[in-house]
PDB file of C-alpha atoms in Angstrom:
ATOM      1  CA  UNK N   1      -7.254  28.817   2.830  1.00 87.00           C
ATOM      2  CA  UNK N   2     -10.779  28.926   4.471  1.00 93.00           C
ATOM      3  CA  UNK N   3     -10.918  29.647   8.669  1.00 95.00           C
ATOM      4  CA  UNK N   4     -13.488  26.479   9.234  1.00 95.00           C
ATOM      5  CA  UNK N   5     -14.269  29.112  12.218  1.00 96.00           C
ATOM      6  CA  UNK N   6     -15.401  31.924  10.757  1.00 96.00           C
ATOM      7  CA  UNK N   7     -14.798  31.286   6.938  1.00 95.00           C
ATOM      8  CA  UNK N   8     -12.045  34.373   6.262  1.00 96.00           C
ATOM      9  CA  UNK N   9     -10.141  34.051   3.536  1.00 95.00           C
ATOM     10  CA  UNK N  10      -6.632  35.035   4.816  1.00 96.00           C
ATOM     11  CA  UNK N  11      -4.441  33.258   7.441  1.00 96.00           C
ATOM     12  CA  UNK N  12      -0.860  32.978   7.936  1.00 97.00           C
ATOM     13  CA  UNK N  13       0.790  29.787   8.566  1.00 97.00           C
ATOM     14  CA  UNK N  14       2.533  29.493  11.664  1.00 97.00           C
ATOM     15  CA  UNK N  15       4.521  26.113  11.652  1.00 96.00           C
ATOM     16  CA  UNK N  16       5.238  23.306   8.738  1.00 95.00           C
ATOM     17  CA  UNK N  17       6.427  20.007   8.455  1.00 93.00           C
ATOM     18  CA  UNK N  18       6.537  16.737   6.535  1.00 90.00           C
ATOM     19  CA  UNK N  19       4.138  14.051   7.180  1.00 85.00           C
ATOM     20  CA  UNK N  20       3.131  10.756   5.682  1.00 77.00           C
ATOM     21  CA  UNK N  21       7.070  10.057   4.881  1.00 73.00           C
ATOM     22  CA  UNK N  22       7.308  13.370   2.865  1.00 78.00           C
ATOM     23  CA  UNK N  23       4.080  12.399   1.044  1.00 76.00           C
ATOM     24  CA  UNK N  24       2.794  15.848   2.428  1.00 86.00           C
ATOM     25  CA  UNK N  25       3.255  18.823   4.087  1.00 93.00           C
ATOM     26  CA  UNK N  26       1.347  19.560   7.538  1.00 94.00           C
ATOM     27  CA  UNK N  27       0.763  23.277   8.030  1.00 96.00           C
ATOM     28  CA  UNK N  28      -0.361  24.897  11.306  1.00 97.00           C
ATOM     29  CA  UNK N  29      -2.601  28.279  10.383  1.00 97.00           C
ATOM     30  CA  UNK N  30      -3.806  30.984  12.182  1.00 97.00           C
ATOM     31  CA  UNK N  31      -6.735  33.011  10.797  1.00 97.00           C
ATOM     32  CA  UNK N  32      -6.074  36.439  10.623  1.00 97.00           C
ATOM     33  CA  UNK N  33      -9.803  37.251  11.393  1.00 97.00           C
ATOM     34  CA  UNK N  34     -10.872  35.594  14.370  1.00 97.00           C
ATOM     35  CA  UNK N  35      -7.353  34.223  15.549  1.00 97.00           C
ATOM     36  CA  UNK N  36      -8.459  30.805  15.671  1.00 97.00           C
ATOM     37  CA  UNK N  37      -5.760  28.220  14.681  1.00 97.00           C
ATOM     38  CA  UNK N  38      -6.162  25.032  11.794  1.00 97.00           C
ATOM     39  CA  UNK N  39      -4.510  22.121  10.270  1.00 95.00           C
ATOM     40  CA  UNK N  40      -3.949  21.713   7.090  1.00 94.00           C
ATOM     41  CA  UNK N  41      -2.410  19.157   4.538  1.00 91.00           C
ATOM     42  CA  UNK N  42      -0.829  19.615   1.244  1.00 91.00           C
ATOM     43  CA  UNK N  43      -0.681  16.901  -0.777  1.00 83.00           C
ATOM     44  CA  UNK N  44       0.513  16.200  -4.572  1.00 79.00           C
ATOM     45  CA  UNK N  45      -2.594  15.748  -6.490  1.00 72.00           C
ATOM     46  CA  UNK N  46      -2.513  12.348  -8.652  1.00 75.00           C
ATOM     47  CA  UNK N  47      -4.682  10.997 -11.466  1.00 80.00           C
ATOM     48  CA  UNK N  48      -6.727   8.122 -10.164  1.00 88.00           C
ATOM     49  CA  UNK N  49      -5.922   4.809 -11.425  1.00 91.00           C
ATOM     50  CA  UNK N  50      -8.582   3.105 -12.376  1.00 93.00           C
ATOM     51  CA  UNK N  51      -8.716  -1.220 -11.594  1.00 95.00           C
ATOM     52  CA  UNK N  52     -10.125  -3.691 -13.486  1.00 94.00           C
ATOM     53  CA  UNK N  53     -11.563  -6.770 -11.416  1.00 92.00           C
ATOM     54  CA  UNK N  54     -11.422 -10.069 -12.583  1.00 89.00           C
ATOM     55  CA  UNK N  55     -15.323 -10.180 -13.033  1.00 92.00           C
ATOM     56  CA  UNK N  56     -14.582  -6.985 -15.722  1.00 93.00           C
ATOM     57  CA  UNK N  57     -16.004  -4.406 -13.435  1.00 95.00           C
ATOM     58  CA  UNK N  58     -14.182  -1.335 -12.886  1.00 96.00           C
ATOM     59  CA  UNK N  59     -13.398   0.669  -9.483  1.00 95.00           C
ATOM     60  CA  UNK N  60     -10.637   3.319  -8.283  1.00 94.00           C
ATOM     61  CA  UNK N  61      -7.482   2.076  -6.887  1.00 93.00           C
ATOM     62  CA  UNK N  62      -8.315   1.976  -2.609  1.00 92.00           C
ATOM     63  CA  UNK N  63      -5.193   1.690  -0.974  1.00 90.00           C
ATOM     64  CA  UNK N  64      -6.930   1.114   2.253  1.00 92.00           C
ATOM     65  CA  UNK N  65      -8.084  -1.963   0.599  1.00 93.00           C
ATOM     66  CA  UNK N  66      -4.420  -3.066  -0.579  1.00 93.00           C
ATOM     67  CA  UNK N  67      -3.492  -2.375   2.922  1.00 93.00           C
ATOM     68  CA  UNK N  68      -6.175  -4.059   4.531  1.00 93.00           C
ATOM     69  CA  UNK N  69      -5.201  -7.322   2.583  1.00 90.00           C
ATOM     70  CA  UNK N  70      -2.004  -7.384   3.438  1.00 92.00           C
ATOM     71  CA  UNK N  71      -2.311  -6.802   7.008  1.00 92.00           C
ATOM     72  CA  UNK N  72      -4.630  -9.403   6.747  1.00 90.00           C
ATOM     73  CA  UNK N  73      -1.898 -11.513   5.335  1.00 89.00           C
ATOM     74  CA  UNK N  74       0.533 -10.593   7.494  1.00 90.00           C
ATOM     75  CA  UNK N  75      -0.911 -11.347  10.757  1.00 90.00           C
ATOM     76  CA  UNK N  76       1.015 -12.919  13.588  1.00 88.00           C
ATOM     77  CA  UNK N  77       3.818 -13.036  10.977  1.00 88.00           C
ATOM     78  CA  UNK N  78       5.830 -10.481  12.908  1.00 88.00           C
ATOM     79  CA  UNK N  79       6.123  -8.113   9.981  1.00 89.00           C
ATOM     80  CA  UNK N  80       5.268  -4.621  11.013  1.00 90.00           C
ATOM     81  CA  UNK N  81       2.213  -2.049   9.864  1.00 89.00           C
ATOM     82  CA  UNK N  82       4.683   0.471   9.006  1.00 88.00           C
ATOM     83  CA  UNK N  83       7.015  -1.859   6.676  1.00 91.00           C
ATOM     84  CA  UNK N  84       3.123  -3.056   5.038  1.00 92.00           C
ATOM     85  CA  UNK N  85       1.928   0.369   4.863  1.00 90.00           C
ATOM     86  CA  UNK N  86       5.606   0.769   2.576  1.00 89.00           C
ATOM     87  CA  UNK N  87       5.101  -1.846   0.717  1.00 91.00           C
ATOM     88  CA  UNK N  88       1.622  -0.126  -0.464  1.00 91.00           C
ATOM     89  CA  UNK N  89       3.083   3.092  -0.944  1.00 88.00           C
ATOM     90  CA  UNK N  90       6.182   1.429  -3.210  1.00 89.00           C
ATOM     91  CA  UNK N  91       2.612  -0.051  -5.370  1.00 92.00           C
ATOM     92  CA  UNK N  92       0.700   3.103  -5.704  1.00 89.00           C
ATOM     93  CA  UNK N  93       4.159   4.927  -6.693  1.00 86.00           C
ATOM     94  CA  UNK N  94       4.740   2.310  -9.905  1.00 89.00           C
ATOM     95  CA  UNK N  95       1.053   2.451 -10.629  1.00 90.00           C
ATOM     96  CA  UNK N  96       1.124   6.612 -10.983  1.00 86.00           C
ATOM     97  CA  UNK N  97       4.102   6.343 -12.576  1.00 86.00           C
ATOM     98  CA  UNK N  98       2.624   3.546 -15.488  1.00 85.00           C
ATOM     99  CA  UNK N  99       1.950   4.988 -18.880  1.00 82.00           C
ATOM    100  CA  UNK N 100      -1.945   3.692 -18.300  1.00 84.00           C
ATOM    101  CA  UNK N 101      -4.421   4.887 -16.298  1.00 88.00           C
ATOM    102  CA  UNK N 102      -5.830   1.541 -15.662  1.00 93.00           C
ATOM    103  CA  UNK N 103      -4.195  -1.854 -14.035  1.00 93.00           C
ATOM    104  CA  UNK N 104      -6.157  -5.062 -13.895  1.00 93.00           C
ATOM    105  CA  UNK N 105      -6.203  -6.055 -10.597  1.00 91.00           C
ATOM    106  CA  UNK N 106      -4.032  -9.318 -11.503  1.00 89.00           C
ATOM    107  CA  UNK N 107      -1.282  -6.800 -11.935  1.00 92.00           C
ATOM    108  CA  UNK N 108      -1.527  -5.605  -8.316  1.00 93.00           C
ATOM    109  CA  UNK N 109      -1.717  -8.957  -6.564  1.00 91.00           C
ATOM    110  CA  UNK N 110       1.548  -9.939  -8.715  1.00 90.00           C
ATOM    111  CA  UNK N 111       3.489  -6.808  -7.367  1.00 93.00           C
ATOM    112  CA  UNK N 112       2.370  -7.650  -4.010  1.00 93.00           C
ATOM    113  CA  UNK N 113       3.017 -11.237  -4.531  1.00 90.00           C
ATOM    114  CA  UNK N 114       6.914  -9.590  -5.664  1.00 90.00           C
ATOM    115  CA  UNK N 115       7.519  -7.827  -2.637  1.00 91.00           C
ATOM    116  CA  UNK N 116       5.983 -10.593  -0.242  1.00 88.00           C
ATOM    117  CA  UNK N 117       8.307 -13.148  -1.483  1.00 84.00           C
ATOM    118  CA  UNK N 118      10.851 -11.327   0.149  1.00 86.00           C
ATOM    119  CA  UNK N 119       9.430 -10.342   3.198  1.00 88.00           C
ATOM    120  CA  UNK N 120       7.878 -13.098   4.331  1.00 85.00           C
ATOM    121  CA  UNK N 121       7.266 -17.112   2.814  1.00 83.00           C
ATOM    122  CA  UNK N 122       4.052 -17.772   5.109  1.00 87.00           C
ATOM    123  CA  UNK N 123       2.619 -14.063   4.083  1.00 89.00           C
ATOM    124  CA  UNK N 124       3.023 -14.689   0.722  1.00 84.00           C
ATOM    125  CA  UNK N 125       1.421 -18.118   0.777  1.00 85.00           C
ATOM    126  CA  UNK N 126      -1.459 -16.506   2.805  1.00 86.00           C
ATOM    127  CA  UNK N 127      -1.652 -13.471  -0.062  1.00 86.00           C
ATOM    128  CA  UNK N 128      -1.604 -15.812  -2.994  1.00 83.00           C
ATOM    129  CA  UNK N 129      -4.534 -18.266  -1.261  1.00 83.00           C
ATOM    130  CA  UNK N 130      -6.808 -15.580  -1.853  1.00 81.00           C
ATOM    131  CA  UNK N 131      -5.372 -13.656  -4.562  1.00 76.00           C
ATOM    132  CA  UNK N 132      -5.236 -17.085  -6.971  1.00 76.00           C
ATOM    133  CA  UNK N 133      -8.267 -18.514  -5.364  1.00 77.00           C
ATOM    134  CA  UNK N 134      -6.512 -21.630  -4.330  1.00 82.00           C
ATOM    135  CA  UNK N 135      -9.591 -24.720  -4.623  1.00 82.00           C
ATOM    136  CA  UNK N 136      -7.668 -27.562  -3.133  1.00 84.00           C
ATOM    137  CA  UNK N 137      -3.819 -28.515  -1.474  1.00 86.00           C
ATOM    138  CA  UNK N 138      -2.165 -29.429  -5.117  1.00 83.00           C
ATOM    139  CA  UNK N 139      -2.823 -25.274  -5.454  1.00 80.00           C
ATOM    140  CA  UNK N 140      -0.737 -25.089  -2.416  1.00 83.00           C
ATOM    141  CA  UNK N 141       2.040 -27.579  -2.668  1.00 85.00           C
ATOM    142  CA  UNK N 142       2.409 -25.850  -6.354  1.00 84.00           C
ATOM    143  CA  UNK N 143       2.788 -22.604  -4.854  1.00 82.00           C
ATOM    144  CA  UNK N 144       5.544 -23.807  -2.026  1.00 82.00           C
ATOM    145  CA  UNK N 145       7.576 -25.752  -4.704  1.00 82.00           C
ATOM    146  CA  UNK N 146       7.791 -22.541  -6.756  1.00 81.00           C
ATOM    147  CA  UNK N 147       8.223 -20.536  -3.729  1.00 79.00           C
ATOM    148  CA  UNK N 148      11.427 -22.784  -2.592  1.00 77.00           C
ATOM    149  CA  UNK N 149      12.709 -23.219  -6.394  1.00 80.00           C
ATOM    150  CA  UNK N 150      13.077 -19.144  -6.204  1.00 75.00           C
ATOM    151  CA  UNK N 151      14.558 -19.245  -2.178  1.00 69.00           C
ATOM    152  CA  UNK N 152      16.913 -21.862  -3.828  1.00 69.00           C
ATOM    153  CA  UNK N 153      18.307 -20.061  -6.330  1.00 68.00           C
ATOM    154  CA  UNK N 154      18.785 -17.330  -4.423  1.00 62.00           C
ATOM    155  CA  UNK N 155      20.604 -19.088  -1.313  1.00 56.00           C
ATOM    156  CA  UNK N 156      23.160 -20.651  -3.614  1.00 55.00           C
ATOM    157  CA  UNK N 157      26.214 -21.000  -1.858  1.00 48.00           C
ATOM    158  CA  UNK N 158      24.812 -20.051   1.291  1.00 46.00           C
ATOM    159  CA  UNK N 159      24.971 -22.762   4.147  1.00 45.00           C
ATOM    160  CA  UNK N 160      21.727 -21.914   6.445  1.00 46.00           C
ATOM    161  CA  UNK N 161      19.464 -24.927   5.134  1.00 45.00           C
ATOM    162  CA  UNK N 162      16.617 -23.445   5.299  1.00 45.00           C
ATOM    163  CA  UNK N 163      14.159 -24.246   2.442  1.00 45.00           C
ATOM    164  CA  UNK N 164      10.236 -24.898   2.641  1.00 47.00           C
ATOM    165  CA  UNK N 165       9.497 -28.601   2.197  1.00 46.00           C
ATOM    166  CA  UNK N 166       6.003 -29.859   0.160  1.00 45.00           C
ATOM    167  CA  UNK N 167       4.094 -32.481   2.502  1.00 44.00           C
ATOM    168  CA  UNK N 168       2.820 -34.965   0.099  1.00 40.00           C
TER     169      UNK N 168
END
Protein backbone atom coordinates (compact mmCIF):
# COMPACT_ATOMS: atom_id res chain seq x y z
CA UNK A 1 0.00 0.00 0.00
CA UNK A 2 1.15 3.56 -1.06
CA UNK A 3 2.02 6.31 2.09
CA UNK A 4 -0.28 9.23 0.31
CA UNK A 5 2.56 11.17 2.45
CA UNK A 6 5.53 10.35 1.10
CA UNK A 7 4.63 7.51 -1.45
CA UNK A 8 6.79 4.40 0.36
CA UNK A 9 5.86 1.31 -0.48
CA UNK A 10 5.85 -0.54 2.91
CA UNK A 11 3.61 0.08 5.99
CA UNK A 12 2.35 -2.05 8.63
CA UNK A 13 -1.15 -2.06 9.64
CA UNK A 14 -1.83 -1.14 13.02
CA UNK A 15 -5.63 -1.77 13.74
CA UNK A 16 -8.62 -3.59 11.58
CA UNK A 17 -12.13 -3.86 11.60
CA UNK A 18 -15.35 -4.47 9.70
CA UNK A 19 -17.23 -1.73 8.17
CA UNK A 20 -20.16 -1.26 5.86
CA UNK A 21 -21.96 -4.42 7.71
CA UNK A 22 -18.92 -6.70 6.92
CA UNK A 23 -19.00 -5.42 3.31
CA UNK A 24 -15.28 -4.38 4.07
CA UNK A 25 -12.51 -4.27 6.10
CA UNK A 26 -11.15 -0.79 7.54
CA UNK A 27 -7.41 -0.90 8.14
CA UNK A 28 -5.43 1.72 10.11
CA UNK A 29 -1.59 1.90 8.54
CA UNK A 30 1.41 3.34 9.54
CA UNK A 31 4.13 4.01 6.94
CA UNK A 32 7.23 2.64 7.81
CA UNK A 33 9.08 5.60 6.10
CA UNK A 34 7.89 8.73 7.33
CA UNK A 35 5.62 7.35 10.27
CA UNK A 36 2.66 9.00 9.07
CA UNK A 37 -0.61 7.02 9.66
CA UNK A 38 -3.65 6.11 6.73
CA UNK A 39 -6.96 4.59 6.19
CA UNK A 40 -7.61 2.16 4.12
CA UNK A 41 -10.57 -0.05 2.81
CA UNK A 42 -10.69 -3.48 1.47
CA UNK A 43 -13.40 -4.32 -0.39
CA UNK A 44 -14.53 -7.54 -2.54
CA UNK A 45 -14.14 -6.53 -6.06
CA UNK A 46 -17.50 -7.25 -8.17
CA UNK A 47 -18.27 -7.30 -11.90
CA UNK A 48 -20.41 -4.32 -12.74
CA UNK A 49 -23.85 -4.97 -13.70
CA UNK A 50 -24.77 -3.34 -16.42
CA UNK A 51 -28.85 -1.73 -16.64
CA UNK A 52 -30.88 -1.43 -19.37
CA UNK A 53 -33.36 1.68 -19.29
CA UNK A 54 -36.60 1.56 -20.61
CA UNK A 55 -35.62 4.03 -23.50
CA UNK A 56 -32.86 0.97 -24.48
CA UNK A 57 -29.91 2.92 -23.28
CA UNK A 58 -27.46 1.29 -21.17
CA UNK A 59 -25.65 2.56 -17.81
CA UNK A 60 -23.85 0.80 -14.68
CA UNK A 61 -25.89 -0.20 -11.80
CA UNK A 62 -25.61 3.28 -9.19
CA UNK A 63 -26.71 2.24 -6.00
CA UNK A 64 -26.67 5.76 -4.83
CA UNK A 65 -29.35 6.17 -7.32
CA UNK A 66 -31.48 3.05 -5.99
CA UNK A 67 -30.97 4.58 -2.68
CA UNK A 68 -31.77 7.94 -3.51
CA UNK A 69 -35.24 6.70 -4.86
CA UNK A 70 -36.17 5.03 -2.16
CA UNK A 71 -35.41 7.50 0.38
CA UNK A 72 -37.26 9.56 -1.75
CA UNK A 73 -40.10 7.18 -1.37
CA UNK A 74 -39.84 6.70 1.96
CA UNK A 75 -40.05 10.08 3.32
CA UNK A 76 -42.01 10.98 6.41
CA UNK A 77 -42.99 7.27 6.27
CA UNK A 78 -41.05 6.56 9.44
CA UNK A 79 -38.95 3.85 7.85
CA UNK A 80 -35.33 4.34 8.64
CA UNK A 81 -32.04 5.13 6.23
CA UNK A 82 -30.35 2.24 7.62
CA UNK A 83 -33.32 -0.44 7.02
CA UNK A 84 -33.42 1.49 3.08
CA UNK A 85 -29.80 1.43 2.74
CA UNK A 86 -30.53 -2.79 3.50
CA UNK A 87 -32.95 -3.08 1.36
CA UNK A 88 -30.36 -1.81 -1.49
CA UNK A 89 -27.70 -3.91 -0.36
CA UNK A 90 -30.24 -7.23 -0.30
CA UNK A 91 -30.73 -5.82 -4.47
CA UNK A 92 -27.17 -5.42 -5.44
CA UNK A 93 -26.43 -8.94 -3.62
CA UNK A 94 -29.21 -10.90 -6.06
CA UNK A 95 -28.06 -8.82 -8.97
CA UNK A 96 -24.10 -10.06 -8.49
CA UNK A 97 -25.25 -13.17 -7.78
CA UNK A 98 -27.60 -13.43 -11.37
CA UNK A 99 -26.14 -15.56 -14.08
CA UNK A 100 -26.27 -12.13 -16.40
CA UNK A 101 -24.36 -9.31 -16.32
CA UNK A 102 -27.15 -7.12 -17.33
CA UNK A 103 -30.81 -6.41 -15.62
CA UNK A 104 -33.33 -4.19 -17.33
CA UNK A 105 -34.16 -1.72 -15.08
CA UNK A 106 -37.93 -3.11 -14.88
CA UNK A 107 -36.31 -5.92 -12.99
CA UNK A 108 -34.98 -3.59 -10.27
CA UNK A 109 -38.08 -1.51 -9.65
CA UNK A 110 -40.01 -5.03 -9.29
CA UNK A 111 -37.52 -6.22 -6.51
CA UNK A 112 -37.90 -2.99 -4.89
CA UNK A 113 -41.54 -2.97 -5.45
CA UNK A 114 -41.10 -6.86 -3.48
CA UNK A 115 -39.48 -5.66 -0.55
CA UNK A 116 -41.62 -2.33 -0.23
CA UNK A 117 -44.77 -4.22 -0.07
CA UNK A 118 -43.69 -5.34 3.10
CA UNK A 119 -42.24 -2.52 4.60
CA UNK A 120 -44.41 -0.03 3.97
CA UNK A 121 -48.14 0.31 1.78
CA UNK A 122 -47.79 4.27 1.29
CA UNK A 123 -43.86 3.74 0.21
CA UNK A 124 -44.68 1.34 -2.12
CA UNK A 125 -47.52 3.30 -3.70
CA UNK A 126 -45.09 6.32 -3.80
CA UNK A 127 -42.22 3.84 -5.54
CA UNK A 128 -44.57 2.38 -8.07
CA UNK A 129 -46.04 6.17 -9.10
CA UNK A 130 -42.85 6.76 -10.57
CA UNK A 131 -41.49 3.49 -11.33
CA UNK A 132 -44.90 2.57 -13.60
CA UNK A 133 -45.36 6.11 -14.61
CA UNK A 134 -48.81 6.28 -13.22
CA UNK A 135 -50.91 8.97 -15.96
CA UNK A 136 -54.13 9.26 -14.07
CA UNK A 137 -56.08 7.88 -10.50
CA UNK A 138 -57.54 4.48 -12.28
CA UNK A 139 -53.38 3.76 -12.26
CA UNK A 140 -53.69 4.28 -8.63
CA UNK A 141 -56.87 2.73 -7.42
CA UNK A 142 -55.44 -0.40 -9.63
CA UNK A 143 -52.38 -0.41 -7.73
CA UNK A 144 -54.22 -0.18 -4.04
CA UNK A 145 -56.75 -2.96 -5.03
CA UNK A 146 -53.80 -5.23 -5.88
CA UNK A 147 -51.90 -3.97 -3.02
CA UNK A 148 -54.92 -4.95 -0.47
CA UNK A 149 -55.82 -8.30 -2.52
CA UNK A 150 -52.01 -9.37 -1.47
CA UNK A 151 -52.40 -7.69 2.46
CA UNK A 152 -55.62 -9.86 2.34
CA UNK A 153 -54.37 -12.93 1.69
CA UNK A 154 -51.83 -12.62 3.87
CA UNK A 155 -53.92 -11.42 7.06
CA UNK A 156 -56.22 -14.40 6.76
CA UNK A 157 -57.36 -15.30 9.99
CA UNK A 158 -55.95 -12.42 11.57
CA UNK A 159 -58.51 -9.99 13.34
CA UNK A 160 -56.70 -6.36 13.07
CA UNK A 161 -59.00 -4.95 10.13
CA UNK A 162 -56.77 -3.17 8.65
CA UNK A 163 -56.93 -3.16 4.80
CA UNK A 164 -56.44 -0.11 2.29
CA UNK A 165 -59.80 0.96 0.86
CA UNK A 166 -60.09 2.35 -3.13
CA UNK A 167 -61.99 5.87 -3.07
CA UNK A 168 -64.09 5.73 -6.09
Amino acid sequence: MQCPSCQHTDSRVLESRSADSGRSVRRRRECLNCEHRFTTYERVETVPVTVIKRNGSRETFNRAKLLHGLLRACEKTGLEPARLEGVVDDIEVVLQQRSGREVSSGEIGELVLQELSEMSEVAYVRFASVYRQFKGVSDFVATLEGLSRRAGKSRKGSSNGNTLAAVG
